[in-house]
PDB file of C-alpha atoms and ligand atoms in Angstrom:
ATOM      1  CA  UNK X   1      10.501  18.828 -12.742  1.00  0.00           C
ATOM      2  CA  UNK X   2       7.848  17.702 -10.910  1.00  0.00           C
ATOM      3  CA  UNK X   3       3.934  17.809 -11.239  1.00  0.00           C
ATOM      4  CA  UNK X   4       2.666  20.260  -8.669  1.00  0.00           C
ATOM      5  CA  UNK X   5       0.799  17.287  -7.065  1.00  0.00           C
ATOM      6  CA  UNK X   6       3.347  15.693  -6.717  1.00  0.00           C
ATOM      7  CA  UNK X   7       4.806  18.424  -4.328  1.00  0.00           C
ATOM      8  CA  UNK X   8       1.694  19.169  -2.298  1.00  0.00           C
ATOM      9  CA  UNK X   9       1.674  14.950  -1.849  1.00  0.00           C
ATOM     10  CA  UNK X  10       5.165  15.080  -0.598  1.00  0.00           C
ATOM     11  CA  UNK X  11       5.024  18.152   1.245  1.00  0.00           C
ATOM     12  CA  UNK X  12       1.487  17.188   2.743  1.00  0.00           C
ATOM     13  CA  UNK X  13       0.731  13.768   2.867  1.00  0.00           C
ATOM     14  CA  UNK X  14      -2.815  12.654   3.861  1.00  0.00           C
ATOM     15  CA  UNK X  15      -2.231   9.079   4.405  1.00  0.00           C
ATOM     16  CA  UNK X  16       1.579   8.956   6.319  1.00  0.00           C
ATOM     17  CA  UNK X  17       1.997   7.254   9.185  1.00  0.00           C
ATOM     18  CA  UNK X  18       1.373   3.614  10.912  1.00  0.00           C
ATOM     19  CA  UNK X  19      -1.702   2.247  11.980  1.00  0.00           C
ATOM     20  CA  UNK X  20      -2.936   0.454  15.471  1.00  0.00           C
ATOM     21  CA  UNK X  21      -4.633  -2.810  14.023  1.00  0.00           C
ATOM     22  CA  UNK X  22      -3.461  -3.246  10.576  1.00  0.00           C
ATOM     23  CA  UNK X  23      -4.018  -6.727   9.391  1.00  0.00           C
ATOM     24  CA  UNK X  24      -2.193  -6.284   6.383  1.00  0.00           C
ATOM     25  CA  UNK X  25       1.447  -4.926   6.706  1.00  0.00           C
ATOM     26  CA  UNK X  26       3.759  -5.095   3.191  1.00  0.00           C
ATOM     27  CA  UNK X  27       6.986  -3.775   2.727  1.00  0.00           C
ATOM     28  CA  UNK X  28       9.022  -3.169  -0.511  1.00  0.00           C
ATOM     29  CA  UNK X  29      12.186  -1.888  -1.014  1.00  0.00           C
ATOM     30  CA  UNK X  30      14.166  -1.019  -4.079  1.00  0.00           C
ATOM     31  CA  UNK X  31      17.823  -2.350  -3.722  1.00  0.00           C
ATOM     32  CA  UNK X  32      19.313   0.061  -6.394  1.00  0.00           C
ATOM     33  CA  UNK X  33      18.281   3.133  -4.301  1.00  0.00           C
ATOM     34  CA  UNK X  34      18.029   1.844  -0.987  1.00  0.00           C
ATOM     35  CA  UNK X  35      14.440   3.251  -0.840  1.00  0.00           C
ATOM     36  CA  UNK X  36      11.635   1.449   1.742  1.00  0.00           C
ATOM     37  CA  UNK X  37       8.146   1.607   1.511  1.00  0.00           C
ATOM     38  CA  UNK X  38       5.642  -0.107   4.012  1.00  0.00           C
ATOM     39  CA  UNK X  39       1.649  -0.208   3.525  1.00  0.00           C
ATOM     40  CA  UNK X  40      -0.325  -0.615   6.374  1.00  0.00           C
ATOM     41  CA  UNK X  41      -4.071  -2.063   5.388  1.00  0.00           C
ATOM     42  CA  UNK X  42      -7.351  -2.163   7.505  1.00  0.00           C
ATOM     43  CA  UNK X  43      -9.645  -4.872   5.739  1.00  0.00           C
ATOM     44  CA  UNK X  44     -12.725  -5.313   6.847  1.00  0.00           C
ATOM     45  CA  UNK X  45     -14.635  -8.705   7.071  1.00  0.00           C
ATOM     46  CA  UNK X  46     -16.293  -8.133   3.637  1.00  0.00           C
ATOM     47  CA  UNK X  47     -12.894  -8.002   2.060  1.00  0.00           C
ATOM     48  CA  UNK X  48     -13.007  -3.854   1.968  1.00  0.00           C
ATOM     49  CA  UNK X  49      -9.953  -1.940   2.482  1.00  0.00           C
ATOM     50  CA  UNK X  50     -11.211   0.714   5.475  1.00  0.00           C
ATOM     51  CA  UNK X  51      -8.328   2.235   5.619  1.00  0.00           C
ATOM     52  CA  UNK X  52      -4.816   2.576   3.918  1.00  0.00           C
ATOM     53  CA  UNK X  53      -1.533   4.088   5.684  1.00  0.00           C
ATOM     54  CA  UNK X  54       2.251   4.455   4.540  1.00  0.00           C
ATOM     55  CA  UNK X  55       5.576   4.908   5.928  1.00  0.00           C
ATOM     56  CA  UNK X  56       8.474   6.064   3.347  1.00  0.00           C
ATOM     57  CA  UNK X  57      12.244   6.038   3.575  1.00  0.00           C
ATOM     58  CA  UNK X  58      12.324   7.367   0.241  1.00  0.00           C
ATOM     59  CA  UNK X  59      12.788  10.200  -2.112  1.00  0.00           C
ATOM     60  CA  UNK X  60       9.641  12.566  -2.928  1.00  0.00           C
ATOM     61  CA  UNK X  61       8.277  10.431  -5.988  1.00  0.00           C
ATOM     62  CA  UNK X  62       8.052   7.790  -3.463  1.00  0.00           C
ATOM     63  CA  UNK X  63       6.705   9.145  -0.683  1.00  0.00           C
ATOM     64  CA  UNK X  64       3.981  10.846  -3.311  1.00  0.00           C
ATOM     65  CA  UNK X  65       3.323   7.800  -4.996  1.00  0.00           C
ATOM     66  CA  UNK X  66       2.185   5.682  -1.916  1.00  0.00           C
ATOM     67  CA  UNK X  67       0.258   8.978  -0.471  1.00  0.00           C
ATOM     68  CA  UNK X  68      -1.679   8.551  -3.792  1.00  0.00           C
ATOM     69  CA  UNK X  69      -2.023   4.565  -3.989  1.00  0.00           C
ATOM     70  CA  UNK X  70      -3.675   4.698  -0.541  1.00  0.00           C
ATOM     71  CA  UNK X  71      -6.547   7.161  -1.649  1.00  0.00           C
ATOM     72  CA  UNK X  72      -6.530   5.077  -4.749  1.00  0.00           C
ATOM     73  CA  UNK X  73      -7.463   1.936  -2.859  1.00  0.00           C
ATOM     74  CA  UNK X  74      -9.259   3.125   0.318  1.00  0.00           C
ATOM     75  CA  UNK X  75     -12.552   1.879   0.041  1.00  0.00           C
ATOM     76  CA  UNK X  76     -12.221  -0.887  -2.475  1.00  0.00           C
ATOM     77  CA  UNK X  77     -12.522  -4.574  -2.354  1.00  0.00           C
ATOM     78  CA  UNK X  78      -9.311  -6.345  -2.585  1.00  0.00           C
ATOM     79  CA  UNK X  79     -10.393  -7.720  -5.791  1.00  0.00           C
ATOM     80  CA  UNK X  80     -10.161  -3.508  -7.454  1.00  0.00           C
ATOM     81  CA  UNK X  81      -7.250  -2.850  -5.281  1.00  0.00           C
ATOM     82  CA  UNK X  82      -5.220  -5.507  -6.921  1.00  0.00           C
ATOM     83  CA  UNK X  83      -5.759  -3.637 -10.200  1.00  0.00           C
ATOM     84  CA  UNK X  84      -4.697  -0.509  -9.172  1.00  0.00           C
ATOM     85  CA  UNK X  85      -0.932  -0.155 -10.837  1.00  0.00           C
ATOM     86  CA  UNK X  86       1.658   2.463 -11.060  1.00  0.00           C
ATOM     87  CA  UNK X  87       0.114   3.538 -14.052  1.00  0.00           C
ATOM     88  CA  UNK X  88      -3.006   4.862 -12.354  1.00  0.00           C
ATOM     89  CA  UNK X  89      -0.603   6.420  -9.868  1.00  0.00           C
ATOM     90  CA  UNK X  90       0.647   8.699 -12.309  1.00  0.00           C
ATOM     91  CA  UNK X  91      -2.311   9.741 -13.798  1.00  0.00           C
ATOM     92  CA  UNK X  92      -2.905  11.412 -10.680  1.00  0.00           C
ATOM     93  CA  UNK X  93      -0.027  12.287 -10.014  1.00  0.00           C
ATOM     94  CA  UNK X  94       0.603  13.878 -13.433  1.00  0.00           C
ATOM     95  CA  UNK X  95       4.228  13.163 -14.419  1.00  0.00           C
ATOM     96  CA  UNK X  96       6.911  11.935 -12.508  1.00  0.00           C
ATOM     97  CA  UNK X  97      10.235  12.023 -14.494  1.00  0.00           C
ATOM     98  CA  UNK X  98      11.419   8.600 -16.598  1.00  0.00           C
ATOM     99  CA  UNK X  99      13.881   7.554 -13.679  1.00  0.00           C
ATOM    100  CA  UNK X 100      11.516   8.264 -11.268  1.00  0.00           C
ATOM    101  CA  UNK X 101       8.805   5.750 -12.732  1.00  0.00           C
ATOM    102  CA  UNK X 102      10.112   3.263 -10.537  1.00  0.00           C
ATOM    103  CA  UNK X 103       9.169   5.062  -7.322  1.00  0.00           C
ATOM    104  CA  UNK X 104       5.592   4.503  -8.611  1.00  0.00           C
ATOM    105  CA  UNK X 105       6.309   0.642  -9.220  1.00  0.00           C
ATOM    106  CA  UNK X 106       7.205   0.276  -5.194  1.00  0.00           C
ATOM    107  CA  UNK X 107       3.862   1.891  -4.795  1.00  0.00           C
ATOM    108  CA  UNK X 108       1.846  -0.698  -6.976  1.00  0.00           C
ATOM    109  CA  UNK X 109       4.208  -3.138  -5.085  1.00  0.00           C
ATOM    110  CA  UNK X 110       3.614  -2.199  -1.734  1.00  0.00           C
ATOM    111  CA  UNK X 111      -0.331  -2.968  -2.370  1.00  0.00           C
ATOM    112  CA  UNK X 112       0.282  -6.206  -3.462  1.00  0.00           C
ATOM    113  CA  UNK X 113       2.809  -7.057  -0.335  1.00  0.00           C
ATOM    114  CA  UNK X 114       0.439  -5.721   1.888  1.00  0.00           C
ATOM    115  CA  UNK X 115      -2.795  -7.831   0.698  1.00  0.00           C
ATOM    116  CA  UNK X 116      -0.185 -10.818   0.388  1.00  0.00           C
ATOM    117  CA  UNK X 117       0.611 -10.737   4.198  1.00  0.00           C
ATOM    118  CA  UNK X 118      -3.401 -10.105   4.644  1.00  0.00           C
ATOM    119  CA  UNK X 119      -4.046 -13.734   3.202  1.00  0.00           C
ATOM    120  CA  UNK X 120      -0.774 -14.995   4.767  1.00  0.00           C
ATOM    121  CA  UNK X 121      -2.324 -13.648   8.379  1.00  0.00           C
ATOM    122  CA  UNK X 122      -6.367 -14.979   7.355  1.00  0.00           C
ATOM    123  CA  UNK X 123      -4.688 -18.541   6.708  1.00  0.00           C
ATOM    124  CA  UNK X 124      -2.926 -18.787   9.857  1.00  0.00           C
ATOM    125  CA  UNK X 125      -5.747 -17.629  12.163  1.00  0.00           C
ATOM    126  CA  UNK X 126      -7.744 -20.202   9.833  1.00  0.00           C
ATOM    127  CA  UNK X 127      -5.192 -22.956  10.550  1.00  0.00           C
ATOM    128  CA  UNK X 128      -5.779 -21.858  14.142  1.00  0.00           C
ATOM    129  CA  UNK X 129      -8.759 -22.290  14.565  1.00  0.00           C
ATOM    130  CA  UNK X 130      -9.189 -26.078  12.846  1.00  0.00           C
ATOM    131  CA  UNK X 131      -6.737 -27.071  14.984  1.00  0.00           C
ATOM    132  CA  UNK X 132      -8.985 -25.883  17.761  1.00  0.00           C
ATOM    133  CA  UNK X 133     -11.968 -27.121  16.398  1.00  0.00           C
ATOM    134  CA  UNK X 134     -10.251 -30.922  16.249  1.00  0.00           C
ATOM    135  CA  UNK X 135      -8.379 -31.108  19.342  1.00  0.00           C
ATOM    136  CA  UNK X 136     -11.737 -30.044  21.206  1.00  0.00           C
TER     137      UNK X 136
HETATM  138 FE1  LIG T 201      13.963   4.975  -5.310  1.00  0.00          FE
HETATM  139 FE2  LIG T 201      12.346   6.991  -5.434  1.00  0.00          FE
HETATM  140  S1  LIG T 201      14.450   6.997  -5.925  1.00  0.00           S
HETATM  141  S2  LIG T 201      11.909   5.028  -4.683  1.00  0.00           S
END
């Protein structure tokens, strides 16, 4: 039923886990399975991802899936990250079964919540920092 990299992701994740000084934290959750997935981003100051972590409440497909979109975006601009989708998930993955696609989808998902909160974060420290710069 499933690929067997899909059990040696789930059974051996490389990328589980928080991380101390994320600057880009998304969550996504699917609300007909109840499943949660959070990405944890590093971005550096030339817009690269460093470093790419995950935290699962979710079935194997899930927990698989985001294992796999972290290598897929560690060390890429945001730019390439944003075009990594489900799709390119699976092809590493191999196959996950048709009503387990949407595990893959809160993957591509969690990418995009996780860069969203990075430019929600950059705007407020640059808000910050021109209110600084005018009340000095
Ligand atoms: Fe919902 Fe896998 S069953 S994320």
């Amino acid at each position: 039923m499933y690929s067997k990299t899909v059990i040696d992701r789930f059974q051996n994740p490389r990328n589980a886990g928080g991380m101390h000084g994320a600057n880009g934290i998304g969550e996504v959750g699917n609300a007909a399975c109840g499943d949660i997935m959070k990405m944890y981003l590093k971005i550096n100051d030339d817009g690269v991802i460093e470093n790419a972590k995950f935290k699962t409440f979710g079935c194997c497909a899930a927990i698989a899936s985001t294992d796999m979109a972290c290598d897929l975006i560690k060390g890429k601009t945001i730019e390439e990250a944003l075009k990594v989708t489900n799709k390119d998930v699976l092809d590493l993955l191999g196959e996950l079964p048709p009503h387990k696609i949407h595990c893959s989808i809160l993957a591509e998902e969690s990418i995009r919540a996780a860069v969203q909160d990075y430019y929600a974060r950059k705007e407020k420290e640059i808000k910050k920092s021109t209110k600084k710069t005018t009340q000095e």
